Coordinates of C-alpha atoms and ligand atoms in Angstrom, one line a residue:
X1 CA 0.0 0.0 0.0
X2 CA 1.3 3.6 -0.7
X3 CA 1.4 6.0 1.6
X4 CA 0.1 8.3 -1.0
X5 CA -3.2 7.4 -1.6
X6 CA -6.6 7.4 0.3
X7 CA -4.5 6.5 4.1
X8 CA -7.6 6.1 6.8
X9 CA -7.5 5.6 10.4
X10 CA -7.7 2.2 11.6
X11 CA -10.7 1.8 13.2
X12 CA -11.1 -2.3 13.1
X13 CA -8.2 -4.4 15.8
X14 CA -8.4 -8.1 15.4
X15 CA -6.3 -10.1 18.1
X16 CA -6.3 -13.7 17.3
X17 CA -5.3 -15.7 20.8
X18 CA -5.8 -15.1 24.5
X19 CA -3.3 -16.1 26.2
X20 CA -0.9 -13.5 28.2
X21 CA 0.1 -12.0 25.4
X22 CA -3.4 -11.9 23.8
X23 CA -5.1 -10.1 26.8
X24 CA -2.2 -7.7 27.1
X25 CA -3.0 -6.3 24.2
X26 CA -6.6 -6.6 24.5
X27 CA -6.4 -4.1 27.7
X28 CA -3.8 -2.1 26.2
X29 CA -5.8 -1.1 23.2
X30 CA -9.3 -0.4 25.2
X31 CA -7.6 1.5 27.3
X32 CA -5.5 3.4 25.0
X33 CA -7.2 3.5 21.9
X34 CA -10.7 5.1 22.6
X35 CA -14.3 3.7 21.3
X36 CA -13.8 4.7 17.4
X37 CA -11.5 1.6 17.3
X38 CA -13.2 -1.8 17.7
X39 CA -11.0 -4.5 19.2
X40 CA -12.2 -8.5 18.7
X41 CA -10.2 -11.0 20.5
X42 CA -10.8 -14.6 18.4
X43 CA -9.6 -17.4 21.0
X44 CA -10.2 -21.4 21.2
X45 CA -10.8 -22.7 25.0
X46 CA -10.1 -26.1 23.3
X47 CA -7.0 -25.1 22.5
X48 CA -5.9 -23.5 25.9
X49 CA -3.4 -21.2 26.8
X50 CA 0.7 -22.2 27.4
X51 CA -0.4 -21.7 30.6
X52 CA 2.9 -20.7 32.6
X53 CA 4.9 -17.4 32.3
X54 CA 4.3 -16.7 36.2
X55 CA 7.4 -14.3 37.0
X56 CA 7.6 -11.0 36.2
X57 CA 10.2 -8.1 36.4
X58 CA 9.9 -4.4 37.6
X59 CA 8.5 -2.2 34.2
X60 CA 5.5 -4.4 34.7
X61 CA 4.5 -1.5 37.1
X62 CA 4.0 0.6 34.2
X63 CA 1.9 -1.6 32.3
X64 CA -0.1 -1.8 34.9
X65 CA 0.5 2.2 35.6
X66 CA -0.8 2.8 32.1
X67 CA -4.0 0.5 32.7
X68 CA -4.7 2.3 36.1
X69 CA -5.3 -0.8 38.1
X70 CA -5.1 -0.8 42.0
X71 CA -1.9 -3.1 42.9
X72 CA -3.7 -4.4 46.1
X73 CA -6.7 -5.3 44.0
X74 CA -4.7 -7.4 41.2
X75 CA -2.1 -8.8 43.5
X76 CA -5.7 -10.5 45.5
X77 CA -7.2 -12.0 42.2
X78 CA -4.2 -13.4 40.7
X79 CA -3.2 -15.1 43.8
X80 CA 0.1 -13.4 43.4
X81 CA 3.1 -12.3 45.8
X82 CA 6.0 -9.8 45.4
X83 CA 9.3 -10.6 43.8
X84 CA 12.5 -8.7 44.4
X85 CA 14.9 -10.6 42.4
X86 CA 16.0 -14.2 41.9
X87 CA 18.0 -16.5 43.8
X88 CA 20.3 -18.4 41.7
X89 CA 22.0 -22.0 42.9
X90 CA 24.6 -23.8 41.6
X91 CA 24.7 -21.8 38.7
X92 CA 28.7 -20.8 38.1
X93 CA 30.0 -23.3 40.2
X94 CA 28.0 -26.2 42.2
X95 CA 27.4 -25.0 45.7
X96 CA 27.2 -21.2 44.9
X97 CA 24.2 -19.3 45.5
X98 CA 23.8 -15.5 44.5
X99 CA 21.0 -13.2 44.3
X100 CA 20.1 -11.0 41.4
X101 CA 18.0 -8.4 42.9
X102 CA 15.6 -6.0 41.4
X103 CA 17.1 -2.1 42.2
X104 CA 20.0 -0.4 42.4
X105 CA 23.3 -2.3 44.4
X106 CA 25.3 0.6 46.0
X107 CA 25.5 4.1 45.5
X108 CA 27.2 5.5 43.3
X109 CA 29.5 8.6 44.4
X110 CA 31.1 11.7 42.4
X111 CA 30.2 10.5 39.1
X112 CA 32.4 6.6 39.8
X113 CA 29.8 3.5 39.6
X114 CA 29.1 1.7 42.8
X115 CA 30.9 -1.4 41.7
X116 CA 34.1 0.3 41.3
X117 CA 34.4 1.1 45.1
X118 CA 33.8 -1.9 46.3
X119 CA 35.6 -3.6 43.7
X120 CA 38.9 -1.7 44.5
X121 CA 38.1 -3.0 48.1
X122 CA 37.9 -6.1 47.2
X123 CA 40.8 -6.6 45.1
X124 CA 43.7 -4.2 46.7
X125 CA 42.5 -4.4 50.4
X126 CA 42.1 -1.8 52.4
X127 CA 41.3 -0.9 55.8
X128 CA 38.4 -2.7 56.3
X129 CA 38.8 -6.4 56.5
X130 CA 35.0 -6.9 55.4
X131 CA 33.2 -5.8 52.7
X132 CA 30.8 -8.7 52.9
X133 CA 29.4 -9.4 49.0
X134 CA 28.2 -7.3 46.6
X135 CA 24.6 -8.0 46.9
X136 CA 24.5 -6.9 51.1
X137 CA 24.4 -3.6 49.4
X138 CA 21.1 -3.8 47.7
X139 CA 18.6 -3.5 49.6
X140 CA 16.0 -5.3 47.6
X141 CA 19.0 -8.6 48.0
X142 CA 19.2 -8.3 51.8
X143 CA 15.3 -8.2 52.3
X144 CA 14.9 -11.0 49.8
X145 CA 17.0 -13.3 51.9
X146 CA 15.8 -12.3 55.1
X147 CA 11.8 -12.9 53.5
X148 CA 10.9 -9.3 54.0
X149 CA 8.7 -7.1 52.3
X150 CA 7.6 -3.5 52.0
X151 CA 6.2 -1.2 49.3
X152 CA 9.3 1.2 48.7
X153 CA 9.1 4.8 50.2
X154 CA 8.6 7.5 48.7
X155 CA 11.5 9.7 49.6
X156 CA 14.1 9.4 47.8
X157 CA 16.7 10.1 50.8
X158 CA 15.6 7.1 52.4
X159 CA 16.9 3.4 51.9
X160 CA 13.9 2.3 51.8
X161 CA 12.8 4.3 48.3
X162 CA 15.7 2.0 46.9
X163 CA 13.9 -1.3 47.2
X164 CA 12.4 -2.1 43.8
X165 CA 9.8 -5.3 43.3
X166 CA 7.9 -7.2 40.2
X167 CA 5.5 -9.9 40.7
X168 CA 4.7 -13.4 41.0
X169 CA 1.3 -14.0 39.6
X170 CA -1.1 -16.8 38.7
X171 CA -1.0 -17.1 34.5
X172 CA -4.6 -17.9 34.3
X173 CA -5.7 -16.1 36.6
X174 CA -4.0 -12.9 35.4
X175 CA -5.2 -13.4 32.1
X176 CA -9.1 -13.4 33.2
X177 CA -8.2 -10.7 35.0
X178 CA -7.4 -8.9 32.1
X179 CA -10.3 -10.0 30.4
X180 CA -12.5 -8.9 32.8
X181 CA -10.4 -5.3 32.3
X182 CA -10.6 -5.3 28.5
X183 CA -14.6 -6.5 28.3
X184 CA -15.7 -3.6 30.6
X185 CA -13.7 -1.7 28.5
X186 CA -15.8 -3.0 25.2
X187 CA -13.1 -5.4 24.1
X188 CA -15.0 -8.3 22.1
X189 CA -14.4 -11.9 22.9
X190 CA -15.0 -14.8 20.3
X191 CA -14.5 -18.2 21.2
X192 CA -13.8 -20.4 18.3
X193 CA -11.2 -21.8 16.0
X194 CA -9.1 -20.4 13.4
X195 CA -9.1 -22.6 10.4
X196 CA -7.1 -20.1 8.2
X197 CA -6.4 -16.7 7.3
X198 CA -7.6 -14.7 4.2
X199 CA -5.6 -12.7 2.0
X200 CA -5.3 -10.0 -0.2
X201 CA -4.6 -11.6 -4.0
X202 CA -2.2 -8.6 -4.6
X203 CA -0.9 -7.0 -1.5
X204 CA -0.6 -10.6 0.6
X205 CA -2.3 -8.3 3.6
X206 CA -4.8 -10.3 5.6
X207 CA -8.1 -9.6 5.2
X208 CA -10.0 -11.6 7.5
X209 CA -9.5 -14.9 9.8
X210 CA -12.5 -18.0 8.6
X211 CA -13.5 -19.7 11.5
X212 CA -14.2 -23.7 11.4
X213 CA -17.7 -23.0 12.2
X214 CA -17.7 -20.2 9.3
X215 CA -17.6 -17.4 11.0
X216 CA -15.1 -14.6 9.5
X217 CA -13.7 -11.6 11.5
X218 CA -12.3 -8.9 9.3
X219 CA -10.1 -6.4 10.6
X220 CA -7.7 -3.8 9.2
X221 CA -4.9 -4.5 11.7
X222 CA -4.2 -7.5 12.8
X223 CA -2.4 -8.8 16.4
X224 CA -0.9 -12.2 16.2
X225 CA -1.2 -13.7 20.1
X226 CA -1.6 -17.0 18.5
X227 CA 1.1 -18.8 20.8
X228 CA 4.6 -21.0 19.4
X229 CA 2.2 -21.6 16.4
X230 CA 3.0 -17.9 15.1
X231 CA -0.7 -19.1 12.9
X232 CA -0.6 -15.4 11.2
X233 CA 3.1 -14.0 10.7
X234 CA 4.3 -17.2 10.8
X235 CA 2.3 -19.5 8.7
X236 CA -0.1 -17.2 6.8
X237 CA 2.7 -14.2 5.9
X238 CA 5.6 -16.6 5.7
X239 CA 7.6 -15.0 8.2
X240 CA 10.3 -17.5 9.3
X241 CA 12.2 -17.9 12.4
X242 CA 15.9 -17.1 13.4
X243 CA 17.0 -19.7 15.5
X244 CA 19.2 -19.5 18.9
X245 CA 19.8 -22.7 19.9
X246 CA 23.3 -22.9 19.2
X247 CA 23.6 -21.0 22.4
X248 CA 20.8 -21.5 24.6
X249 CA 20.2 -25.5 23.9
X250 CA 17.8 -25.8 26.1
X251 CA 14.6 -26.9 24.3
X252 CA 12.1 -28.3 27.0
X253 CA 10.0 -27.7 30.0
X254 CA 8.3 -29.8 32.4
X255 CA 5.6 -27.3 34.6
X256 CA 4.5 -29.2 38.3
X257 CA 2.3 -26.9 40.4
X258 CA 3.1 -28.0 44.4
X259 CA 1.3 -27.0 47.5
X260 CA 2.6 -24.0 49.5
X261 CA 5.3 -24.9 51.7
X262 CA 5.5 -22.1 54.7
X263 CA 5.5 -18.0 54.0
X264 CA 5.9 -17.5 50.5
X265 CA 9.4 -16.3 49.4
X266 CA 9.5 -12.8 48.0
X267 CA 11.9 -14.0 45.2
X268 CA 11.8 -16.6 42.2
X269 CA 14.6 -19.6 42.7
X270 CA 16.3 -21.2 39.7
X271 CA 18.4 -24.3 40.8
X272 CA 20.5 -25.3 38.1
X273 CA 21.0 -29.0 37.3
X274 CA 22.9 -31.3 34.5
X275 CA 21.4 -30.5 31.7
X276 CA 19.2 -26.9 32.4
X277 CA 17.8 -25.5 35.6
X278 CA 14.3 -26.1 37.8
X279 CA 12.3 -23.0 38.9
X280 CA 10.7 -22.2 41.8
X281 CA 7.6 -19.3 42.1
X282 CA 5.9 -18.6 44.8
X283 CA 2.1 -18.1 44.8
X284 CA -0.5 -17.5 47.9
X285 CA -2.1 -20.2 47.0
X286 CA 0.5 -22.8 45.3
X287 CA 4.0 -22.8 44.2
X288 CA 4.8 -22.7 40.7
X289 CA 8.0 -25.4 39.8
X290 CA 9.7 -26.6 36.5
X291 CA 12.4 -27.8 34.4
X292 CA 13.7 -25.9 31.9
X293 CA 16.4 -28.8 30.1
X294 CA 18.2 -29.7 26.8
X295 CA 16.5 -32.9 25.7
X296 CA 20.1 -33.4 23.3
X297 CA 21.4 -33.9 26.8
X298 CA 18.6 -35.2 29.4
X299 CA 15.9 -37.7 28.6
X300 CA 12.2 -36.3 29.6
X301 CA 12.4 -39.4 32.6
X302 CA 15.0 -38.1 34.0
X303 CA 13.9 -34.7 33.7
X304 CA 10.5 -35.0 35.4
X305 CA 12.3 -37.4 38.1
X306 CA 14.5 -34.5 39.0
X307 CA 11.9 -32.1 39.1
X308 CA 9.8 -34.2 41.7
X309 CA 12.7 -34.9 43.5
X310 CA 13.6 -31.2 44.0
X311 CA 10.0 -30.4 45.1
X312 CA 9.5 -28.9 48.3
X313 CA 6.5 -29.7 49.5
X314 CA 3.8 -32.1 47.5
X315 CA 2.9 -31.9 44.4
X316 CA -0.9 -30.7 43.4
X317 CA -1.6 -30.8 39.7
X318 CA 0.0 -33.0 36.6
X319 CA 3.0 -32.8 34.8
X320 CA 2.7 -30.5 32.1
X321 CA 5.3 -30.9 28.6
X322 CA 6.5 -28.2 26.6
X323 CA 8.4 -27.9 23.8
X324 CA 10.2 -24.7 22.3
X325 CA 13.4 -23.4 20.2
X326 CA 14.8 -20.3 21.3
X327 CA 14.9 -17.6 18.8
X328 CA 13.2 -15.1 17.0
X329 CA 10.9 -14.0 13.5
X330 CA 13.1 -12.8 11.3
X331 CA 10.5 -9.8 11.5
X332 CA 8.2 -8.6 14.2
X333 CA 5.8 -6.4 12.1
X334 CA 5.2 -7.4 8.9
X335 CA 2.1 -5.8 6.0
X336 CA -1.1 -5.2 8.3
X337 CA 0.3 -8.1 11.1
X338 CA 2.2 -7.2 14.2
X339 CA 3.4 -10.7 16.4
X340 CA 3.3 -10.4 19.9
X341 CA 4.0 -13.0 22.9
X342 CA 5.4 -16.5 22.2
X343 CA 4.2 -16.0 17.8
X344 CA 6.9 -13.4 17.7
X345 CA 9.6 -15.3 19.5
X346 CA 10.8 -17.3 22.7
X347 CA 13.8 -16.7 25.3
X348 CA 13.7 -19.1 28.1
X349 CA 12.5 -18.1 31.3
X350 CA 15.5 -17.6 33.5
X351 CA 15.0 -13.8 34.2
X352 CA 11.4 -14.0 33.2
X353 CA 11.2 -11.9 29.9
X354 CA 8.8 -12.8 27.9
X355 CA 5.9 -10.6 29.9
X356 CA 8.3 -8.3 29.4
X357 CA 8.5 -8.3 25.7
X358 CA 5.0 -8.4 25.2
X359 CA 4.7 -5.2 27.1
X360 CA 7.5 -3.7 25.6
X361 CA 5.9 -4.6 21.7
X362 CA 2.6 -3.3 23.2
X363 CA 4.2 -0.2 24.0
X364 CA 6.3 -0.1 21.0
X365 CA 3.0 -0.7 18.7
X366 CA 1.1 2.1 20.8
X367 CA 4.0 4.6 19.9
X368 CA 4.1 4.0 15.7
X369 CA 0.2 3.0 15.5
X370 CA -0.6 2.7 12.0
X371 CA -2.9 4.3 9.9
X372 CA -4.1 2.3 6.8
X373 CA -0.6 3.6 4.5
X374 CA 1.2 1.1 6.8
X375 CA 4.2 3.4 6.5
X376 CA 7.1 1.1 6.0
X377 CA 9.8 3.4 7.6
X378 CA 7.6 3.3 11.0
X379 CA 7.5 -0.6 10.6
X380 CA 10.9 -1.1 10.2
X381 CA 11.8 1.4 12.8
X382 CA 9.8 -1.0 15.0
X383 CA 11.1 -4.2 13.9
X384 CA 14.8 -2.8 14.5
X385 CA 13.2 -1.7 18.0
X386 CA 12.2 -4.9 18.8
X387 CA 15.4 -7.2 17.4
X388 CA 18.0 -5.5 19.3
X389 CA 15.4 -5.5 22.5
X390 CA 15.4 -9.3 22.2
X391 CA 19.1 -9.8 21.1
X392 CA 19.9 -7.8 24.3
X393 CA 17.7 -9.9 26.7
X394 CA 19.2 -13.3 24.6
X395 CA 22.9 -11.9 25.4
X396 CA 22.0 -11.2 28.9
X397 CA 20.5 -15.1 29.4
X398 CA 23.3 -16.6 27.5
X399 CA 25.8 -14.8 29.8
X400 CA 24.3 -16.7 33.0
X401 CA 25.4 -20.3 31.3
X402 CA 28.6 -19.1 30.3
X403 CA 30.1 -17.2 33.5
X404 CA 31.3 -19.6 35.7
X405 CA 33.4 -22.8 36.4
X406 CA 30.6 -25.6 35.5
X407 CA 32.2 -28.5 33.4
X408 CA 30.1 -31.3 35.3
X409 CA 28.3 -32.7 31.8
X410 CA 28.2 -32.3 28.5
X411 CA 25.8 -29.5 28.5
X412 CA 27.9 -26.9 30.9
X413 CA 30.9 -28.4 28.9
X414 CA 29.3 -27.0 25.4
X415 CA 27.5 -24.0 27.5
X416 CA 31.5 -23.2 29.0
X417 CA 33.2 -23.7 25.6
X418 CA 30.6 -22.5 22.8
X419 CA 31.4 -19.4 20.8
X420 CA 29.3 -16.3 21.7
X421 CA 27.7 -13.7 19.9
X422 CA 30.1 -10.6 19.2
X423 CA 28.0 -8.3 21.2
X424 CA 28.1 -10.3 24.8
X425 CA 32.0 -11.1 23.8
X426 CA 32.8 -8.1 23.7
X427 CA 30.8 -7.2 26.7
X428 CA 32.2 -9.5 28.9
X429 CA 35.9 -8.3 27.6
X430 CA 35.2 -5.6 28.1
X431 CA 34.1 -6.3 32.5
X432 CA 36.9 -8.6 32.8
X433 CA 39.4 -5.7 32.1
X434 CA 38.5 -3.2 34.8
X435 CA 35.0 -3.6 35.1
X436 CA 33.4 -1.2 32.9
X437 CA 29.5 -1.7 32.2
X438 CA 28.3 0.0 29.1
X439 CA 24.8 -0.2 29.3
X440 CA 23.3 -0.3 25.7
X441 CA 19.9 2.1 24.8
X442 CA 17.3 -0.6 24.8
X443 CA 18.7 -3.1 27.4
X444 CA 15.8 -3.9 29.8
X445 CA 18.8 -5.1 32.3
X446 CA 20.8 -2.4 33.9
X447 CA 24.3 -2.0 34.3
X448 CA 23.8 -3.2 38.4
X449 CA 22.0 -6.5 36.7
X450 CA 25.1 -6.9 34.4
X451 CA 27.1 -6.7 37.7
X452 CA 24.9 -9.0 40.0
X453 CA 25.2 -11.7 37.7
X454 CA 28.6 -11.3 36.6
X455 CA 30.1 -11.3 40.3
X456 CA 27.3 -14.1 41.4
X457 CA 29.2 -16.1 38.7
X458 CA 32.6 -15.0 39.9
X459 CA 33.7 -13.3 37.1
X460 CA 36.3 -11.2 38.7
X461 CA 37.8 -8.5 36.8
X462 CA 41.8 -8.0 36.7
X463 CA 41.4 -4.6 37.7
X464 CA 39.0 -1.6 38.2
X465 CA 38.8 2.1 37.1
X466 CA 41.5 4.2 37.6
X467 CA 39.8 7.3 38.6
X468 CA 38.8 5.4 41.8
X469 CA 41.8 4.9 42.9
X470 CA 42.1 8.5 43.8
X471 CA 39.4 8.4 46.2
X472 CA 40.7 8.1 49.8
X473 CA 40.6 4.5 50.4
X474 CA 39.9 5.2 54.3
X475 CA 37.0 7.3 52.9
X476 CA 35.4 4.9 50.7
X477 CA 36.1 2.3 53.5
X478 CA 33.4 3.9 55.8
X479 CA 31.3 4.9 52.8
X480 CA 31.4 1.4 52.3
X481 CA 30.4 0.0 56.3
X482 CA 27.8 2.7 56.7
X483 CA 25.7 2.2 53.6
X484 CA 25.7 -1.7 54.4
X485 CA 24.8 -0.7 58.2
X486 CA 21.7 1.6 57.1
X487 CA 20.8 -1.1 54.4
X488 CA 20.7 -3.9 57.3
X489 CA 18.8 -1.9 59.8
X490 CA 16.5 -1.0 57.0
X491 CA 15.7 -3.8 56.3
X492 CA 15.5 -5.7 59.6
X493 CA 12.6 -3.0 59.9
X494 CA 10.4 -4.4 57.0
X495 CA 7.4 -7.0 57.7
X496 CA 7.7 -10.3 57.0
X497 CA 7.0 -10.9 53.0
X498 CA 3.5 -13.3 54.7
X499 CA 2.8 -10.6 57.0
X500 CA 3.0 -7.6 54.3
X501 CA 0.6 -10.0 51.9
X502 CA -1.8 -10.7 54.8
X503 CA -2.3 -7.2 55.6
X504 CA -2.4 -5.7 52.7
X505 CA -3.4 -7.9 49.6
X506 CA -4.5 -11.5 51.0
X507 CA -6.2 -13.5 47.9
Ligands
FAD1 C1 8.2 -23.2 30.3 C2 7.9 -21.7 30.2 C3 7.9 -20.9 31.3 C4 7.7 -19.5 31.2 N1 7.8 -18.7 32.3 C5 7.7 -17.4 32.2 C6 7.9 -16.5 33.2 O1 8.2 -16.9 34.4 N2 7.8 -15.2 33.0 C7 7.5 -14.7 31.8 O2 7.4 -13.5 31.6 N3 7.2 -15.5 30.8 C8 7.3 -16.8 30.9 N4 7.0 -17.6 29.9 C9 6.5 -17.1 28.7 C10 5.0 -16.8 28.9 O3 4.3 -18.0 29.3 C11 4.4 -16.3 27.6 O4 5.1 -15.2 27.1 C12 3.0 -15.8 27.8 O5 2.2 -16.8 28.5 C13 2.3 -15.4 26.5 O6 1.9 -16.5 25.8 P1 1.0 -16.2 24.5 O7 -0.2 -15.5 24.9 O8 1.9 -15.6 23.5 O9 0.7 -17.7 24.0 P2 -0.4 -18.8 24.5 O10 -0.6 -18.7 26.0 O11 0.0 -20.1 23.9 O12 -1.8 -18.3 23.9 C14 -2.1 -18.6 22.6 C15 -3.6 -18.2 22.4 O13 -3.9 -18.4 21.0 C16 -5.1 -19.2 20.9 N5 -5.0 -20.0 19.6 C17 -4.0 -20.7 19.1 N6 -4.4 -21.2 18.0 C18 -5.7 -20.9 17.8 C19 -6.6 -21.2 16.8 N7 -6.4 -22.0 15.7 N8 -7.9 -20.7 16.9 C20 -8.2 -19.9 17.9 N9 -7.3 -19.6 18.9 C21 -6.1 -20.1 18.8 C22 -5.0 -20.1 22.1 O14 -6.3 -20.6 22.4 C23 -4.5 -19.1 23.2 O15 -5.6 -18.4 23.6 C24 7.2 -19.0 30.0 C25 7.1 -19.9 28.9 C26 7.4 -21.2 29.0 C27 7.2 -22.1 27.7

């Protein structure tokens, strides 16, 4: 279509799936796109939803921001609790056990990154003969492992305005919740199946999805939530699929709900095994486990026996299989047919950023809406928006199966050995000379996540910037002892994570 001729608003959405990704939009668009533009969500009960995607990270505060909804009200229907980071064991070396928290780690003073201070501590001495870890001096870390919670303050010249949270929810439970938010809102549900997709003879745009039972929805734009299937951009338009798997072989998942052991945790755990990792999500009303593995390297038995082995308390629902190759659509936007959610791509769960992605491509969409020229310089602009956003996240997964000593299989031997992209390469060159942290425009992960992860693998760097060596090193010392102090104390103050949830938010 040329931009030239006869361009219109869009005034007809179609959505075809409603799953996470599905509903996301769904609420987005009533919300943001006033009455003139109808939205119809197609989705198949008989086909169900994926069904997991339970962790979430900080921006999701903004989704939610932009909706309006009141945090205590959606924490209570979607059974969920408050996560300030994740715990991660046996990851870099068998034994090990580091926390990547949500918010800031340190302070950083007269320009000089946080990191560097304590880094210079650490590796020239000084004074003090403690500096404890990295992670004491973040308060959402030091709360996380004492199981205490509290909404952040705030003031920003407390310690308490540092502590930053996402959330742990309930995947069907927070995609009726959704619904609910996007019908009230005059969001239109079908249920049925889509058989196929209609196209334009000439332009290849899609006209309209044909139902089994006959039905057909027409729509001007359409949003592909259709789940690994990818039924629109993927099999209608053609769009084909990069593939990562050469560096994150993991291809499998087993999901096992289990009853709630004790408080919940305010933090996800990923324990990692032979051949992948297990996670570990705390809900009010259940905990959420799996087993993310390489089935070139682990047979499904032995996957699901080391899941129920690692299980905590008992089990309460059945095993559920899923299969998946890391990657990406070559494009995310293509003719009248934007992918969002699992159709446009997958990344495995380990810092939880598919929800993430969906709410970044939500926003992204919101920000180049088209009109009916479907300008091609806004769609690429998106398209190179979204491949570097998901490059970014891969790099920053890849990194956590890299880092560290683990050689105790044939997975950590290929995941130790295996030849990285250039960006993370040179990334990781880059922190192993004297720490520097270039945080790329973007990266969802901040230069303090970079860190966290990096020094919870012990990836020590040979040295650290100069300019901080002409800080006082008695100075920095104290600087150093009190921050840790005021982040202890602060802490120590906070509720219990189960107390905070009771009083506030119970389901
Ligand atoms: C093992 C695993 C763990 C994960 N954990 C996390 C996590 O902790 N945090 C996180 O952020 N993300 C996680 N994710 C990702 C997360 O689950 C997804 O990003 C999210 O659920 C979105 O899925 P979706 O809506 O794209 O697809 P789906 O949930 O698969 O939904 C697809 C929809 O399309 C419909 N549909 C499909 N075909 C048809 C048809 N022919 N006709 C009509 N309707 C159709 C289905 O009925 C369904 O409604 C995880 C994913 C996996 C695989």
């Amino acid at each position: 279509m040329s931009g030239a001729q006869m361009v219109e608003r869009i005034t007809r959405v179609v959505i075809a799936g409603g799953g996470t990704a599905g509903w996301m939009t769904a609420a987005a668009m009533a919300r943001a796109l006033g009455p003139e533009v109808s939205v119809t969500l197609v989705e198949s009960e008989e086909i169900g939803t994926v069904g997991v995607g339970e962790a979430t990270v900080p921006p999701l505060h903004d989704f939610n921001g932009m909706l309006g909804i009141d945090e205590n009200d959606f924490v209570r229907q979607t059974q969920a609790t408050f996560k300030l980071g994740i715990e991660f064991v046996d990851w870099g070396r068998i034994g090990a056990r580091y926390i990547h928290p949500f918010g800031p780690i340190g302070r950083d003073i007269g320009g000089l990154k946080f990191h560097q201070l304590w880094l210079r501590h650490r590796l020239l001495g000084g004074p003090e003969a403690d500096i404890g870890r990295i992670e004491d001096y973040c308060l959402s870390a030091v709360a996380a492992r004492q199981g205490r919670f509290a909404r952040p303050s705030p003031d920003p010249a407390t310690v308490l305005s540092s502590l930053a949270y996402a959330f742990h929810f309930d995947a069907a439970r927070y995609a009726l919740f959704l619904r609910g938010y996007a019908e009230k809102r005059g969001v239109r549900r079908i249920e049925g199946r889509i058989a196929s997709v209609e196209r334009d003879a000439e332009t290849g745009f899609l006209l309209a999805l044909a139902l089994e039972d006959g039905r057909r929805v027409e729509g001007a734009l359409f949003i592909d939530c259709s789940g690994f299937r990818s039924l629109l951009l993927g099999e209608a338009l053609g769009v084909g699929y990069r593939s990562w798997q050469r560096w994150l072989p993991c291809d499998r998942a087993i999901a096992m709900p289990s009853e709630s052991a004790g408080p919940p945790l305010p933090y996800t755990r990923s324990t990692a095994g032979p051949a992948g990792w297990r996670w570990r999500i705390p809900l009010q009303h259940r905990v959420g486990n799996g087993h993310v593995y390489s089935s070139a390297h682990l047979s499904d038995e032995a996957a699901h026996r080391e899941l129920t082995n690692g299980l905590d308390s008992p089990a309460c629902g059945e095993p559920r299989m899923l299969r998946f190759e890391a990657g990406r659509r070559e494009k995310f936007w293509d003719r009248n047919c934007v992918a969002i959610g699992l159709s446009s791509g997958f990344i495995e769960p380990l810092e939880s950023t598919s929800i993430h992605l969906i709410q970044s491509a939500i926003f992204r969409l919101m920000a180049l809406f088209p009109d009916t020229g479907f300008d091609r310089v806004e769609i690429d602009a998106y398209n190179r928006w979204l491949t570097r956003e998901y490059e970014l996240v891969r790099d920053f997964i890849i990194l956590h199966y890299h880092a560290g000593e683990r050689d105790d299989s044939a997975f950590w031997h290929h995941c130790r050995t295996m030849d990285l992209p250039d960006s993370l390469a040179t990334k990781i060159d880059l922190w192993r000379g004297k720490a520097r942290l270039l945080r790329e425009q973007h990266d969802l992960f901040t230069e303090d996540s970079w860190c966290a992860v990096l020094m919870g693998q012990d990836i020590m760097p040979r040295g650290c910037d100069p300019l901080v060596l002409a800080m006082p090193l008695q100075e920095t010392g104290r600087f150093l002892v009190n921050l840790r102090e005021r982040i202890a104390i602060t802490a120590a103050a906070m509720p219990s994570h189960g107390e905070f949830i009771a009083r506030h938010c119970a389901a």
